Coordinates of C-alpha atoms and ligand atoms in Angstrom, one line a residue:
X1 CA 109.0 111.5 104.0
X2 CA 105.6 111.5 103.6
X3 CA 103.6 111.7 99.6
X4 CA 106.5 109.4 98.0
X5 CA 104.5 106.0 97.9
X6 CA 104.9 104.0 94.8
X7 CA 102.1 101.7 94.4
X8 CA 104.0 98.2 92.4
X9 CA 101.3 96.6 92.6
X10 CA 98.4 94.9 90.9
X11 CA 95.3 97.3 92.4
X12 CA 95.0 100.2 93.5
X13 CA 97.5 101.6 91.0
X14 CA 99.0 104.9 90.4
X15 CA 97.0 107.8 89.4
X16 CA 97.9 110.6 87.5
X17 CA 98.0 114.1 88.4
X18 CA 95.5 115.1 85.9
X19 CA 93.2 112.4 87.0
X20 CA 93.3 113.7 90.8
X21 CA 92.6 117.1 90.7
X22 CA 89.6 116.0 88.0
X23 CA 88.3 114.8 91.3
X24 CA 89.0 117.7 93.3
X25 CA 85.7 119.0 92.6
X26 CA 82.4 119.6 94.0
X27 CA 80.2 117.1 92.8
X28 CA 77.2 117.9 90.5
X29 CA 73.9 116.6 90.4
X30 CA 73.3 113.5 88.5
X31 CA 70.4 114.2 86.5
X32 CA 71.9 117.2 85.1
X33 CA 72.9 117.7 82.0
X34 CA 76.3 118.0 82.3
X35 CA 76.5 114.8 83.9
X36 CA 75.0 113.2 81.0
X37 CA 77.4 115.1 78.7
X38 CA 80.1 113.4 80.5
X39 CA 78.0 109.9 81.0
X40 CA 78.2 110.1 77.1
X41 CA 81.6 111.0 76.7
X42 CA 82.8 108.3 78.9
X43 CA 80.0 105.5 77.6
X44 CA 81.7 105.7 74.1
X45 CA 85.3 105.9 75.5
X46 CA 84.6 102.5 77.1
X47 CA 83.5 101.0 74.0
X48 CA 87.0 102.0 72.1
X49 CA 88.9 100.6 75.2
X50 CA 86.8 97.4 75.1
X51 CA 86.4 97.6 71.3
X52 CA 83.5 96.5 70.9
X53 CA 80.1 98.1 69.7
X54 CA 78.2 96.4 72.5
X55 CA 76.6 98.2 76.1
X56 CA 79.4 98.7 78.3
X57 CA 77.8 99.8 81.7
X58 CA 79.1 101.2 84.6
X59 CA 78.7 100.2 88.2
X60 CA 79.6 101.3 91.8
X61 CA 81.5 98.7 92.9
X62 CA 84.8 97.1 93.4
X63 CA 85.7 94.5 90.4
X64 CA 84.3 91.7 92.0
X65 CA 80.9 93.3 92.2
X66 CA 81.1 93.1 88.4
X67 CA 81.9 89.5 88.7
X68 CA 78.7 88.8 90.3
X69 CA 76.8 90.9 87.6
X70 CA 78.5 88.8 85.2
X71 CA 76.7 85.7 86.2
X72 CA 73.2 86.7 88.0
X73 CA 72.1 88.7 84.6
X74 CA 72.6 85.5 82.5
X75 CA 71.8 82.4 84.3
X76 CA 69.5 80.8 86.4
X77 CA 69.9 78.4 89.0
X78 CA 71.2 75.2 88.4
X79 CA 72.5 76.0 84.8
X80 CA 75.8 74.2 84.6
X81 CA 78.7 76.4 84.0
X82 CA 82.3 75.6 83.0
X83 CA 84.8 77.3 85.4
X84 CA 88.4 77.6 85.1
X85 CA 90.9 78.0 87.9
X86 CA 94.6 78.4 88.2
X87 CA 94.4 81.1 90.7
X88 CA 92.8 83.4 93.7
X89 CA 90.7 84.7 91.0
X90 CA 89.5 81.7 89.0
X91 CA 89.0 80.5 92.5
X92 CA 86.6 83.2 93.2
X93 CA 84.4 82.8 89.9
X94 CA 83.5 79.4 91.2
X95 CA 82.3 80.5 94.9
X96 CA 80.4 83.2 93.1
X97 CA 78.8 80.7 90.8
X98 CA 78.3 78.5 94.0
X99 CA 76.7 81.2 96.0
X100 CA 73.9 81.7 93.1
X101 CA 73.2 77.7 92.7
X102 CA 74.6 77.2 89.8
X103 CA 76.2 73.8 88.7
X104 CA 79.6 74.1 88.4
X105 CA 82.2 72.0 86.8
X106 CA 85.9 73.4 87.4
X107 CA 88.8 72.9 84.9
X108 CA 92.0 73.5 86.8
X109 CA 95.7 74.0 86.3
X110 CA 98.2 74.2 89.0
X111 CA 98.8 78.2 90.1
X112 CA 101.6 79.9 88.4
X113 CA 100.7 77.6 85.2
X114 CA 98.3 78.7 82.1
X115 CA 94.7 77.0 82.3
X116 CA 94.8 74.4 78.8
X117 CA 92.7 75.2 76.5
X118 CA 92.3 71.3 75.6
X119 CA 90.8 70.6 78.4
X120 CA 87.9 73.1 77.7
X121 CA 87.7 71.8 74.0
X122 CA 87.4 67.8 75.6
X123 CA 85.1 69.0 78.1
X124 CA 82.9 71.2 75.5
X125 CA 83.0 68.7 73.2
X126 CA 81.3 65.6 75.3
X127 CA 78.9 68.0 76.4
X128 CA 76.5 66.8 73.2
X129 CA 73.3 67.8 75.1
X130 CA 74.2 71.5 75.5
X131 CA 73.9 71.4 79.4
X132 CA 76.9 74.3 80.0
X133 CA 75.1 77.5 79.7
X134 CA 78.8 79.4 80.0
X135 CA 82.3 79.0 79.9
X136 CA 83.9 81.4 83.2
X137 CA 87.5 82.2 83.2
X138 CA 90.0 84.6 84.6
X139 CA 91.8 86.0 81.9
X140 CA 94.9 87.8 83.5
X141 CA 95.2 85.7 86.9
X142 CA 96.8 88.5 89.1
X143 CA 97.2 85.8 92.2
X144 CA 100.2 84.5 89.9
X145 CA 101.2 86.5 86.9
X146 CA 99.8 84.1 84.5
X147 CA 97.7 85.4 81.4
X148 CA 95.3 82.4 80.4
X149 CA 94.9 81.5 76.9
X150 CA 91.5 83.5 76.1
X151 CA 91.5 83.6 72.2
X152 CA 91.9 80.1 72.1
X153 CA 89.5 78.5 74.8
X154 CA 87.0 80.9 73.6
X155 CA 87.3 79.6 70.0
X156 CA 86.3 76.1 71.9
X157 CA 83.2 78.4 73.7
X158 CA 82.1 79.5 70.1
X159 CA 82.3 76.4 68.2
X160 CA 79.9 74.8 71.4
X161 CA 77.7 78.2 71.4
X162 CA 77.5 78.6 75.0
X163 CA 78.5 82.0 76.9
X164 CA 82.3 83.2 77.6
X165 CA 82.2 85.6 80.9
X166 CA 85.4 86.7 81.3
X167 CA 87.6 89.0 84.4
X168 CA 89.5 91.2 82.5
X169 CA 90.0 93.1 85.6
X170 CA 93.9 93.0 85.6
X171 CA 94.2 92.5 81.3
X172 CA 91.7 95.0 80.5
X173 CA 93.7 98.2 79.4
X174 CA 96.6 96.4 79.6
X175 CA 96.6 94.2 76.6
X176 CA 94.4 93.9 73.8
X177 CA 90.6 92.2 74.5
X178 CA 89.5 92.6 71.7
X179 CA 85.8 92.0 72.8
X180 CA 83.8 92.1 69.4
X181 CA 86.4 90.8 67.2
X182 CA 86.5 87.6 69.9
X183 CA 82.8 87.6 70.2
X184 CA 83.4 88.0 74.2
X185 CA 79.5 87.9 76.0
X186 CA 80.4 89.3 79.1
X187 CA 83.7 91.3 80.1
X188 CA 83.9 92.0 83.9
X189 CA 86.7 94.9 85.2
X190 CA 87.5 97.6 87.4
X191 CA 88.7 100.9 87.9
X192 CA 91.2 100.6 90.7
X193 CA 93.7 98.6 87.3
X194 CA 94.8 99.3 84.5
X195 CA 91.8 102.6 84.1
X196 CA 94.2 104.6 86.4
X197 CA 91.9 105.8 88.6
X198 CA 90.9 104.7 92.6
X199 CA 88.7 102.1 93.2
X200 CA 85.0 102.5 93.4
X201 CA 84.0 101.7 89.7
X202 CA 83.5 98.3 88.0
X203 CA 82.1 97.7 84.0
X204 CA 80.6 95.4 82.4
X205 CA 80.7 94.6 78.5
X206 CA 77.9 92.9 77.4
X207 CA 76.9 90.9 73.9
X208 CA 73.5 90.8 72.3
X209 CA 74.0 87.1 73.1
X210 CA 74.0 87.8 76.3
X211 CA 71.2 90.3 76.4
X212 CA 69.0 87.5 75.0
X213 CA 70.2 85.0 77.7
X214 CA 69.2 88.0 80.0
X215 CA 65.4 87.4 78.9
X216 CA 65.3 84.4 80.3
X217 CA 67.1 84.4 83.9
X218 CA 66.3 84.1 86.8
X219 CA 68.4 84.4 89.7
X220 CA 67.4 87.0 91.9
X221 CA 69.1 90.6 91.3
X222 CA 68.1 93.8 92.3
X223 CA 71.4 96.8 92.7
X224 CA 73.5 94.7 90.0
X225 CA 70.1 94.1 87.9
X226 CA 71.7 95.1 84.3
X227 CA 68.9 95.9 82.6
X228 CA 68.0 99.4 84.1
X229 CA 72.1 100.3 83.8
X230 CA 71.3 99.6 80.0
X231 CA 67.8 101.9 79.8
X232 CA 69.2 104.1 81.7
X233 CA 72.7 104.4 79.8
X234 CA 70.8 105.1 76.5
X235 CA 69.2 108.4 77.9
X236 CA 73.2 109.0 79.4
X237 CA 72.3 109.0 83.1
X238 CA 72.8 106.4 85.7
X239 CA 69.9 103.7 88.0
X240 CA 71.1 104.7 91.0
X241 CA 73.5 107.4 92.4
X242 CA 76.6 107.5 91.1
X243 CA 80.0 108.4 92.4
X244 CA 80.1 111.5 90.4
X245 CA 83.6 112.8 91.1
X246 CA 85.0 109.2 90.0
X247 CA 83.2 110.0 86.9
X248 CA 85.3 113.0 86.7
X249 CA 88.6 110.8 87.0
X250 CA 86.9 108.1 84.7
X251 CA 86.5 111.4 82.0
X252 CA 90.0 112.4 82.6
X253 CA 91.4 108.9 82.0
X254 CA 89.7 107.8 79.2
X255 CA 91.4 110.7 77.6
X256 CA 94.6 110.5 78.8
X257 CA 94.5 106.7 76.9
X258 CA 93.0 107.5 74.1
X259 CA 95.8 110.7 73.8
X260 CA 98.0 107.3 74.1
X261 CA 96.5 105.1 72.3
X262 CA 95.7 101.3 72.6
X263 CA 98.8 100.5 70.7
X264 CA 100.9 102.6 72.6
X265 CA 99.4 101.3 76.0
X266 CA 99.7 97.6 74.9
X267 CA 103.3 97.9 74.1
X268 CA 104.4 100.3 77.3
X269 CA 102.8 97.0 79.3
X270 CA 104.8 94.4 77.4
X271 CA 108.0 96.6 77.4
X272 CA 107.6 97.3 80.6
X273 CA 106.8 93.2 81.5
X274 CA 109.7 92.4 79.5
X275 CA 112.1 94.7 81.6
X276 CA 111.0 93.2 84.8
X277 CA 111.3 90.0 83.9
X278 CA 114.6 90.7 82.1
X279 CA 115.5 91.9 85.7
X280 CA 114.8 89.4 87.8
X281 CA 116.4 87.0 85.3
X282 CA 119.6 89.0 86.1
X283 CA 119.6 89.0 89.6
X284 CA 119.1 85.2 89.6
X285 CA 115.8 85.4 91.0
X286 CA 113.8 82.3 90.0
X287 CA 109.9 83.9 88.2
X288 CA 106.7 81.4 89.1
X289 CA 105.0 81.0 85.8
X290 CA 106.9 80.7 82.6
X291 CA 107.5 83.8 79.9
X292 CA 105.4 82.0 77.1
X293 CA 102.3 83.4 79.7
X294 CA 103.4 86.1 81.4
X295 CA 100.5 88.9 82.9
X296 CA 101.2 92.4 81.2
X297 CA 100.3 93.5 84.4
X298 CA 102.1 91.5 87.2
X299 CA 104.9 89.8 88.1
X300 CA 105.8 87.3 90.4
X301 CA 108.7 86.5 91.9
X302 CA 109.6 83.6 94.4
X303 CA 113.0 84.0 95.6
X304 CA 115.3 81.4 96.8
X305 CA 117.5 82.1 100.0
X306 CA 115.6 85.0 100.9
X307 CA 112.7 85.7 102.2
X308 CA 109.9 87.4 99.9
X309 CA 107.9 88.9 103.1
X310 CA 111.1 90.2 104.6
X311 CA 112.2 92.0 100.8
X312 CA 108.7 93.2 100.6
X313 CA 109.4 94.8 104.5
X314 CA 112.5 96.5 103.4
X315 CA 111.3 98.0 100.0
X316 CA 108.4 99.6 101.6
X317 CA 110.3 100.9 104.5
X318 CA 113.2 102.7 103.4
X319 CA 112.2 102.9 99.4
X320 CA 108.8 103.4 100.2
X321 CA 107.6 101.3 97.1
X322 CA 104.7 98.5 98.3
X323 CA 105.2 95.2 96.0
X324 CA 102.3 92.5 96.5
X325 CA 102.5 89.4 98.6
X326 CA 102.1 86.2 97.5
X327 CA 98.0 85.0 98.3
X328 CA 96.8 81.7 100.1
X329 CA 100.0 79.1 100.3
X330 CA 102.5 81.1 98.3
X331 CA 102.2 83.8 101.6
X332 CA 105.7 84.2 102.0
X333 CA 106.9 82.7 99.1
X334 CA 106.5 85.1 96.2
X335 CA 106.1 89.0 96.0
X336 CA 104.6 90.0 93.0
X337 CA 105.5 93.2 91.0
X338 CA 102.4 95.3 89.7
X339 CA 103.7 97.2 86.0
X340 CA 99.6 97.9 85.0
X341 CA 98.0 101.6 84.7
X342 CA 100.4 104.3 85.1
X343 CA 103.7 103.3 85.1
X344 CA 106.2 104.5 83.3
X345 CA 109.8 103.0 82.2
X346 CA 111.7 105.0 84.6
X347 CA 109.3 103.4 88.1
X348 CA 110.4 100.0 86.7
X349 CA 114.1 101.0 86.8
X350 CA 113.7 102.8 90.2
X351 CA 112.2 99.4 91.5
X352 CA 114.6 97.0 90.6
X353 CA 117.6 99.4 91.2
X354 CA 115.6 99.3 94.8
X355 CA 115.1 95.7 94.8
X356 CA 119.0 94.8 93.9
X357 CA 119.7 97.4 97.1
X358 CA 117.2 95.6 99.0
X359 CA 118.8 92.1 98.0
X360 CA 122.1 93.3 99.1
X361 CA 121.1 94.8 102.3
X362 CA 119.1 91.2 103.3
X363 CA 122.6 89.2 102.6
X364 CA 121.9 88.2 99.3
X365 CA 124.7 87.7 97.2
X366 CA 123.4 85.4 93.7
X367 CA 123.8 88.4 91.7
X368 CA 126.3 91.2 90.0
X369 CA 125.3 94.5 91.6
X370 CA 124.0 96.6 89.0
X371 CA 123.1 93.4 86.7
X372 CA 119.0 93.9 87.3
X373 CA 119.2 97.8 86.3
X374 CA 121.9 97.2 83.2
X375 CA 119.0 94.2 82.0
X376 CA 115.9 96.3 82.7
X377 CA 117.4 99.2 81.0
X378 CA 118.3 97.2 77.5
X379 CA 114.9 95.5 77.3
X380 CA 113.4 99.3 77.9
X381 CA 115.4 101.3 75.6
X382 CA 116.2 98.5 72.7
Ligands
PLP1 C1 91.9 89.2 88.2 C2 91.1 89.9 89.3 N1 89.8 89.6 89.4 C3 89.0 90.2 90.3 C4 89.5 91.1 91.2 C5 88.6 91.6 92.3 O1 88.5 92.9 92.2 P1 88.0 93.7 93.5 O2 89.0 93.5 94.6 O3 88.0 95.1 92.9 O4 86.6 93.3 93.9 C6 90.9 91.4 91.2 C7 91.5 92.3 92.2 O5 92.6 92.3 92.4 C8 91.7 90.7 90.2 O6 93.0 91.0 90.1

């Protein structure tokens, strides 16, 4: 049967009705003024998702393009820059920061563990000269389900005074970054997540600290150059042509969340984290990377006495619900379970009620049929 896909995982995610047929429209022009009624609308939205008073621009890209904005706005080549990794995405900060010149110095934790925020603080701390002109981290690292430590290695980042760039691509709108209240420079995300709309759109959050960092660099930039996305954002229009119709689904969005609420969208992702977990707990299915740093947005899974690649197969063939694979070496050791955007209590029922099937099916037998629903469905309704 064709239409029936559930999207479980990390990016693209579900979008809602509402959201679609905003799309389903002819484009208007993008110097018009109704474009810069909605170019208004959606500028301020952004700030209440990001909460924050700074510029929050918008750019035609996929997340990572925002990424790269993130670090050729605010430094210049050979600045050293503190990077962590503990994951695909951490990974990718540092070949970004590579590919521009800069110095880097990598703080790492072994993937499906939390970065340590000590090891910022000893590493900030000896740096007595002020040579690390930012502090880059992942914050929710989707390649593993971990959620990093933000508030407190950026406490370290303050107290040293250099610049905290953060991917909030897969936390953003999924649990609280609370940008001005954490002082966060630079927040990099995209629209494909936890913004429930298809991909196409990235944003950027950016500090007055930043801004004045801006002055002075000098790596080379020209399409992700965010200094005419700010000029031009004041006068509500766009540098360049935008997508207009994902405008349209940006517009729609916003409101459906702010209908929500942030509170309300914080604690569906934790319930709805919580269940999963609960679940897998149940059907004896070891988790890679512990409770006490669990994603809102992801989990992952790495099953013993079955194979992840061949559960994956079977869920998307006869349930027709796509999980996520495990990336680099844990290929055929994990599948991860997307719960970011719009999902709703009953989709993480339906999946694990699909998984436990799936399990059975594949000769599985370390669990109580039924056991992975009955837990999923106390942690969702307590
Ligand atoms: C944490 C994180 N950062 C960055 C990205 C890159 O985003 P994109 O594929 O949109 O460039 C992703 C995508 O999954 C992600 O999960």
């Amino acid at each position: 049967m064709d239409n029936k896909l559930m999207l479980m995982i990390p990016g693209p995610t579900p979008i809602p009705e509402q959201v679609l047929l905003a799309m389903a429209k002819h484009p208007m022009g993008h110097r018009s003024g109704e474009f810069s009624a909605i170019m208004a609308e959606v500028t301020e939205n952004l700030k209440w998702l990001h909460q924050t008073q700074n510029d929050v621009l918008i750019l035609a890209s996929s997340g990572t393009g925002a990424m790269e904005a993130g670090i050729i706005n605010f430094l210049s080549q050979g600045d050293k820059v503190l990077v962590g990794n503990n994951g695909k995405f951490g990974e990718r900060w540092g070949k970004v920061a590579r590919a521009f010149g800069l110095d880097t110095q990598e703080i790492t934790a072994e993937w499906g563990k939390p970065l340590n925020p000590d090891d910022f603080k000893a590493a900030l701390e000896a740096d007595t000269e002020k040579q690390i002109k930012a502090v880059i981290i992942t914050h929710s690292e989707t390649s593993t389900g971990v959620l990093n430590d933000l508030e407190t290695i950026n406490s370290y980042v303050k107290a040293h005074g250099a610049l905290i760039i953060v991917d909030a691509v897969t936390s953003l709108g999924a649990c609280s970054v609370p940008v001005d209240e954490w002082g966060l420079d630079v927040v990099a995300s995209g629209s494909q997540k936890g913004y429930m709309i298809p991909p196409g759109l990235a944003f950027v959050s950016v500090s007055a600290k930043a801004w004045q960092a801006y002055e002075t660099a000098t790596l080379p930039k020209f399409y992700l150059d965010l200094g005419p996305y700010r000029k031009n954002a004041a006068k509500n229009t766009t540098p360049f042509t935008p997508p207009i119709n994902l405008f349209f689904a940006l517009q729609a969005a916003l409101q459906m969340m702010k209908k929500e609420g942030l509170e309300a969208i914080f604690a569906r992702h934790d319930r709805q984290k919580r269940a999963t977990r609960d679940a897998m707990k149940a059907l004896n299915l070891p988790l890679y990377g512990g409770d006490d740093c669990a994603s809102p947005a992801i989990t992952a899974v790495m099953p013993q006495g079955v194979d992840a690649e061949k559960i994956r197969s079977v869920m998307k063939k006869q349930f027709d619900i796509a999980l996520a694979g495990g990336q680099d070496h844990l290929k055929g050791q994990i599948f991860r379970v997307g719960h970011l955007g719009f999902v709703c209590d009953r989709d993480i029922l339906t999946a694990v009620a699909a998984l436990e099937a799936t399990l059975a099916h594949l000769g599985y037998g370390d669990f109580t049929p039924g056991a992975g629903v009955a837990a999923a469905g106390k942690t969702l309704l307590a």
